[in-house]
Coordinates of C-alpha atoms in Angstrom, one line a residue:
M1 CA -9.4 -21.5 46.3
A2 CA -11.1 -20.9 43.0
L3 CA -11.7 -23.9 40.8
S4 CA -9.4 -24.2 37.8
T5 CA -10.2 -24.9 34.1
Q6 CA -8.2 -25.6 31.1
V7 CA -8.5 -24.0 27.6
R8 CA -7.9 -26.6 24.9
A9 CA -8.8 -26.9 21.3
S10 CA -11.8 -29.0 20.3
T11 CA -9.4 -31.8 19.0
G12 CA -7.9 -32.2 22.5
S13 CA -4.6 -30.6 21.5
A14 CA -3.8 -27.1 22.7
F15 CA -3.0 -25.9 19.2
P16 CA -4.0 -28.4 16.5
W17 CA -2.7 -26.0 13.8
K18 CA 0.7 -24.4 13.6
Y19 CA -0.9 -21.2 12.1
D20 CA -4.4 -19.8 12.4
V21 CA -4.1 -18.1 9.0
F22 CA -2.1 -18.4 5.8
L23 CA -1.8 -15.2 3.8
S24 CA -1.7 -15.6 0.0
F25 CA -1.0 -12.4 -1.9
R26 CA 1.0 -10.8 -4.8
G27 CA 4.0 -9.2 -3.2
E28 CA 4.5 -6.4 -5.7
D29 CA 0.9 -5.3 -5.3
T30 CA 0.3 -5.3 -1.5
R31 CA 3.3 -6.5 0.5
K32 CA 4.3 -3.0 1.7
G33 CA 0.8 -1.7 2.0
F34 CA -2.5 -3.4 2.7
T35 CA -1.1 -7.0 3.3
D36 CA 1.5 -5.6 5.7
H37 CA -1.1 -3.7 7.7
L38 CA -3.4 -6.7 7.8
Y39 CA -0.6 -9.1 8.9
D40 CA 0.4 -6.6 11.7
K41 CA -3.2 -6.4 13.0
L42 CA -3.7 -10.1 12.9
Q43 CA -0.5 -10.7 14.8
W44 CA -1.4 -7.9 17.3
R45 CA -4.7 -9.6 18.0
G46 CA -2.9 -12.9 18.7
I47 CA -3.9 -14.6 15.5
R48 CA -0.9 -16.7 14.4
T49 CA -0.4 -15.8 10.8
F50 CA 2.0 -17.1 8.1
R51 CA 3.3 -14.9 5.3
D52 CA 6.2 -15.7 3.1
D53 CA 9.7 -14.3 3.5
P54 CA 10.1 -11.5 0.9
E55 CA 13.7 -12.6 0.4
L56 CA 12.5 -16.1 -0.6
E57 CA 13.7 -16.9 -4.1
R58 CA 10.6 -17.4 -6.3
G59 CA 11.0 -19.9 -9.1
T60 CA 8.4 -21.8 -11.1
A61 CA 7.8 -24.4 -8.3
I62 CA 6.3 -23.6 -5.0
S63 CA 8.7 -24.1 -2.1
P64 CA 8.3 -27.0 0.4
E65 CA 8.2 -24.4 3.2
L66 CA 5.0 -22.8 1.8
L67 CA 3.4 -26.1 1.0
S68 CA 3.9 -27.1 4.6
A69 CA 2.7 -23.8 5.9
I70 CA -0.6 -24.2 4.0
E71 CA -1.1 -27.7 5.3
Q72 CA -0.5 -26.5 8.8
S73 CA -2.9 -23.5 8.6
R74 CA -6.5 -23.6 9.6
F75 CA -7.7 -20.6 7.5
A76 CA -6.4 -19.0 4.3
I77 CA -6.8 -15.3 3.4
V78 CA -6.4 -14.8 -0.3
V79 CA -5.7 -11.2 -1.3
L80 CA -6.8 -11.0 -4.9
S81 CA -5.1 -7.9 -6.3
P82 CA -4.8 -6.8 -10.0
N83 CA -1.5 -8.8 -10.6
Y84 CA -2.3 -11.8 -8.5
A85 CA -2.9 -14.1 -11.5
S86 CA 0.3 -13.0 -13.2
S87 CA 2.3 -15.0 -10.6
T88 CA 2.4 -18.7 -11.2
W89 CA 3.6 -18.9 -7.5
C90 CA 0.3 -17.3 -6.3
L91 CA -1.7 -19.6 -8.5
L92 CA 0.1 -22.7 -7.2
E93 CA -0.5 -21.5 -3.7
L94 CA -4.2 -21.1 -4.4
S95 CA -4.5 -24.6 -5.9
K96 CA -2.8 -26.0 -2.8
I97 CA -5.1 -24.0 -0.5
F98 CA -8.2 -25.5 -2.2
E99 CA -6.7 -28.9 -2.0
C100 CA -6.2 -28.6 1.8
M101 CA -9.1 -26.4 2.8
E102 CA -12.0 -26.6 0.3
E103 CA -13.9 -29.3 2.3
R104 CA -13.4 -27.4 5.6
G105 CA -14.7 -24.1 4.1
T106 CA -11.9 -22.0 5.6
I107 CA -10.9 -20.0 2.6
L108 CA -11.6 -16.2 2.8
P109 CA -11.1 -14.0 -0.3
I110 CA -10.3 -10.3 -0.3
F111 CA -11.0 -8.6 -3.6
Y112 CA -8.4 -5.8 -3.4
E113 CA -9.0 -3.2 -6.2
V114 CA -10.4 -5.9 -8.5
E115 CA -13.9 -6.9 -9.5
P116 CA -15.0 -10.3 -8.3
S117 CA -16.5 -11.0 -11.7
H118 CA -13.0 -10.3 -13.3
V119 CA -11.6 -13.0 -11.0
R120 CA -14.5 -15.4 -11.5
H121 CA -14.4 -15.2 -15.4
Q122 CA -10.7 -14.2 -15.8
R123 CA -11.3 -10.8 -17.3
G124 CA -9.2 -7.6 -17.4
S125 CA -5.8 -8.1 -15.9
F126 CA -6.7 -11.7 -15.1
A127 CA -7.3 -12.4 -18.8
E128 CA -4.0 -10.8 -19.7
A129 CA -2.2 -13.0 -17.2
F130 CA -3.8 -16.2 -18.5
D131 CA -2.9 -15.2 -22.1
E132 CA 0.7 -15.2 -21.0
H133 CA 0.4 -18.5 -19.1
E134 CA -1.2 -20.2 -22.1
E135 CA 1.5 -18.8 -24.4
K136 CA 4.2 -20.3 -22.2
L137 CA 2.5 -23.6 -21.3
G138 CA 0.1 -24.1 -24.2
E139 CA -3.7 -23.9 -24.6
C140 CA -5.8 -26.5 -22.8
N141 CA -2.9 -27.1 -20.4
K142 CA -4.3 -29.0 -17.4
E143 CA -2.3 -27.0 -14.9
V144 CA -3.6 -23.7 -16.3
E145 CA -7.1 -25.1 -16.4
G146 CA -6.7 -26.0 -12.7
W147 CA -5.7 -22.4 -12.0
R148 CA -8.7 -21.1 -13.8
D149 CA -10.9 -23.4 -11.8
A150 CA -9.4 -22.3 -8.5
L151 CA -9.9 -18.6 -9.3
T152 CA -13.6 -19.3 -10.2
K153 CA -14.1 -21.1 -7.0
V154 CA -12.5 -18.5 -4.8
A155 CA -14.5 -15.7 -6.5
N156 CA -17.7 -17.6 -5.5
L157 CA -16.8 -17.6 -1.8
A158 CA -18.0 -14.9 0.6
G159 CA -15.4 -12.4 1.4
W160 CA -14.6 -8.7 1.3
A161 CA -14.2 -6.2 -1.5
S162 CA -12.1 -3.1 -0.9
K163 CA -14.4 -1.0 -3.1
D164 CA -17.1 -1.4 -0.4
Y165 CA -15.0 0.5 2.2
R166 CA -14.1 4.1 2.4
Y167 CA -10.9 3.5 4.3
E168 CA -8.5 0.5 4.3
A169 CA -8.4 0.7 8.1
E170 CA -12.1 -0.2 8.3
L171 CA -11.6 -3.1 6.0
T172 CA -8.7 -4.4 8.0
K173 CA -10.6 -4.0 11.3
E174 CA -13.5 -6.0 10.0
I175 CA -11.4 -8.8 8.6
V176 CA -9.4 -9.1 11.9
Q177 CA -12.6 -9.2 13.9
A178 CA -14.1 -11.9 11.7
L179 CA -11.0 -14.0 12.0
W180 CA -10.8 -13.5 15.7
S181 CA -14.4 -14.7 16.1
K182 CA -13.7 -17.8 14.0
V183 CA -10.4 -18.6 15.8
H184 CA -11.8 -17.9 19.2
H185 CA -14.8 -20.2 18.7
S186 CA -12.5 -23.0 17.8
L187 CA -11.5 -23.2 21.4
T188 CA -13.7 -24.7 24.2
L189 CA -13.2 -24.8 27.9
F190 CA -12.8 -28.2 29.3
G191 CA -13.2 -29.1 33.0
S192 CA -14.9 -31.6 35.1
S193 CA -18.7 -31.5 34.7
E194 CA -18.9 -31.6 38.5
K195 CA -16.8 -28.5 38.8
L196 CA -19.0 -26.6 36.4
V197 CA -22.4 -27.5 37.9
G198 CA -24.6 -24.4 38.1
M199 CA -22.3 -22.3 35.9
D200 CA -24.9 -21.9 33.1
A201 CA -27.3 -20.0 35.3
K202 CA -24.5 -17.8 36.6
L203 CA -23.3 -17.1 33.1
E204 CA -26.8 -16.1 32.0
E205 CA -27.2 -13.8 35.0
I206 CA -23.9 -12.0 34.2
D207 CA -24.9 -11.8 30.6
V208 CA -28.0 -9.8 31.6
L209 CA -25.9 -7.5 33.8
L210 CA -23.4 -6.9 31.0
D211 CA -26.1 -5.8 28.6
K212 CA -23.6 -5.7 25.7
E213 CA -25.9 -3.7 23.5
A214 CA -25.7 -0.7 25.9
N215 CA -23.2 1.9 25.0
D216 CA -21.9 2.6 28.5
V217 CA -19.4 1.4 31.1
R218 CA -20.3 -1.5 33.4
F219 CA -18.6 -2.7 36.6
I220 CA -19.6 -6.1 37.7
G221 CA -18.4 -7.7 40.9
V222 CA -18.3 -11.4 41.7
W223 CA -17.7 -12.2 45.4
G224 CA -18.0 -15.1 47.8
M225 CA -16.0 -17.6 49.9
G226 CA -12.9 -19.3 48.5
G227 CA -13.6 -22.5 46.5
L228 CA -16.9 -21.4 45.1
G229 CA -15.6 -21.1 41.6
K230 CA -15.2 -17.3 41.2
T231 CA -12.1 -17.5 39.0
T232 CA -13.7 -20.3 36.9
L233 CA -16.8 -18.2 36.3
A234 CA -14.7 -15.1 35.5
R235 CA -12.6 -17.1 33.0
L236 CA -15.8 -18.6 31.4
V237 CA -17.3 -15.2 31.0
Y238 CA -14.1 -13.8 29.5
E239 CA -13.7 -16.7 27.0
H240 CA -17.4 -16.5 25.9
I241 CA -17.5 -12.7 25.2
C242 CA -13.9 -11.6 24.5
D243 CA -14.3 -11.8 20.8
Q244 CA -16.9 -9.0 21.0
F245 CA -14.3 -6.4 22.3
E246 CA -11.4 -4.5 20.7
V247 CA -9.2 -4.9 23.8
C248 CA -9.4 -7.8 26.2
I249 CA -7.3 -8.2 29.4
F250 CA -7.5 -10.8 32.1
L251 CA -5.3 -10.0 35.1
A252 CA -4.9 -12.9 37.5
N253 CA -3.9 -12.8 41.2
V254 CA -4.4 -9.1 41.5
R255 CA -4.3 -9.0 45.3
E256 CA -1.0 -10.9 45.5
V257 CA 0.6 -9.0 42.6
C258 CA -0.4 -5.6 44.1
T259 CA 0.8 -6.5 47.5
N260 CA 4.2 -7.7 46.3
H261 CA 4.8 -5.3 43.4
G262 CA 2.4 -2.3 43.8
L263 CA -0.2 -0.7 41.6
V264 CA 2.3 0.7 39.1
Y265 CA 3.3 -2.9 38.2
L266 CA -0.3 -3.8 37.5
Q267 CA -0.7 -0.7 35.3
K268 CA 2.4 -1.8 33.4
Q269 CA 0.8 -5.2 32.9
I270 CA -2.4 -3.6 31.5
L271 CA -0.5 -1.2 29.2
S272 CA 1.8 -3.9 28.0
Q273 CA -1.1 -6.0 26.8
I274 CA -2.8 -3.0 25.2
L275 CA 0.3 -1.7 23.4
K276 CA 1.9 -5.2 22.8
E277 CA 5.2 -3.9 24.3
E278 CA 7.2 -5.6 27.1
N279 CA 8.8 -2.6 28.8
V280 CA 6.2 0.2 29.1
Q281 CA 7.5 3.2 31.1
V282 CA 5.1 4.2 33.9
W283 CA 6.5 6.5 36.6
D284 CA 3.7 6.6 39.1
V285 CA 0.1 5.7 39.7
Y286 CA -1.2 9.0 38.3
S287 CA 0.8 8.7 35.0
G288 CA -0.4 5.1 34.7
I289 CA -4.0 6.2 35.0
T290 CA -3.5 8.9 32.4
M291 CA -1.8 6.6 29.9
T292 CA -4.4 3.9 30.3
K293 CA -7.3 6.3 29.8
R294 CA -5.6 7.6 26.6
C295 CA -5.0 4.1 25.3
L296 CA -8.6 2.9 26.0
C297 CA -10.5 6.0 25.0
N298 CA -13.3 5.3 22.5
K299 CA -12.6 1.5 22.5
A300 CA -14.8 -1.4 23.5
V301 CA -12.8 -2.9 26.4
L302 CA -13.2 -6.1 28.5
L303 CA -11.0 -6.0 31.6
V304 CA -11.2 -8.7 34.2
L305 CA -9.4 -8.3 37.6
D306 CA -9.2 -11.6 39.4
D307 CA -8.8 -11.9 43.2
V308 CA -9.5 -8.3 44.2
D309 CA -9.8 -7.5 47.8
Q310 CA -10.0 -3.6 47.8
N311 CA -11.9 -2.4 44.8
H312 CA -11.3 1.3 45.4
H313 CA -7.6 0.8 44.8
Y314 CA -8.1 -0.2 41.2
H315 CA -10.6 2.3 39.9

């Protein structure tokens, strides 16, 4: 019997935050385009993301629901688009984000079709927006000054500028990968120190065999008597390196599942995780192989098959 481990957050709670990411954006600029694509990719990667309900009535005061969502989010992505500052709602969100996250350093700006300097110094469309705010609320208004300060601060943070990317898909992919790396490394594997004795050397040995810089396909087998910790080792390797791959799948109890349900069932499990769909139609082993090859073609993939007894069945 392989040794077991638990995955928990560093605070001791499985999920210390309700959301991994809070998305702040100007709806009329990016809701149906860039932000929607980004939200979809973050969700697909398993990054719990909050975005506001488009039907939510927007007044002058930020809703308690959004305030709570910001407080319960570990990271914030701020999509600074041309009309971002024209929305008092967005500026209130940004002020709350800095109140909750500035000390943690978990605010990530995206300069979407705007110059960072325009955000930093409130120029261009940002200047026009603040002229309107000051006209309504008065010059030297403390709240308006707070909004200016928040924009200056966010523009000084490291982030992404859409002008630096030829395609939005490239920008989205890089953002999701960066977030996954940050979220992933917030988790640590806890287990008895006695159970994990000797694991470090084995992890180093597997890391050499993986040679992640090589652009090829690697098959690595871990075998031995029951109770040696093969599953523990496999999970440790998976958790340590999965953030470096586009597609990551850990299939447990392969021998039992294959015996009871057959190879097609296993193929459906793999395809369901790749496609993020529950009911994937696979008619036979050959069609499953063909579909899997198409889905994984030209992708960096990490696939772990745990408890395999006949390796030629799963190639």
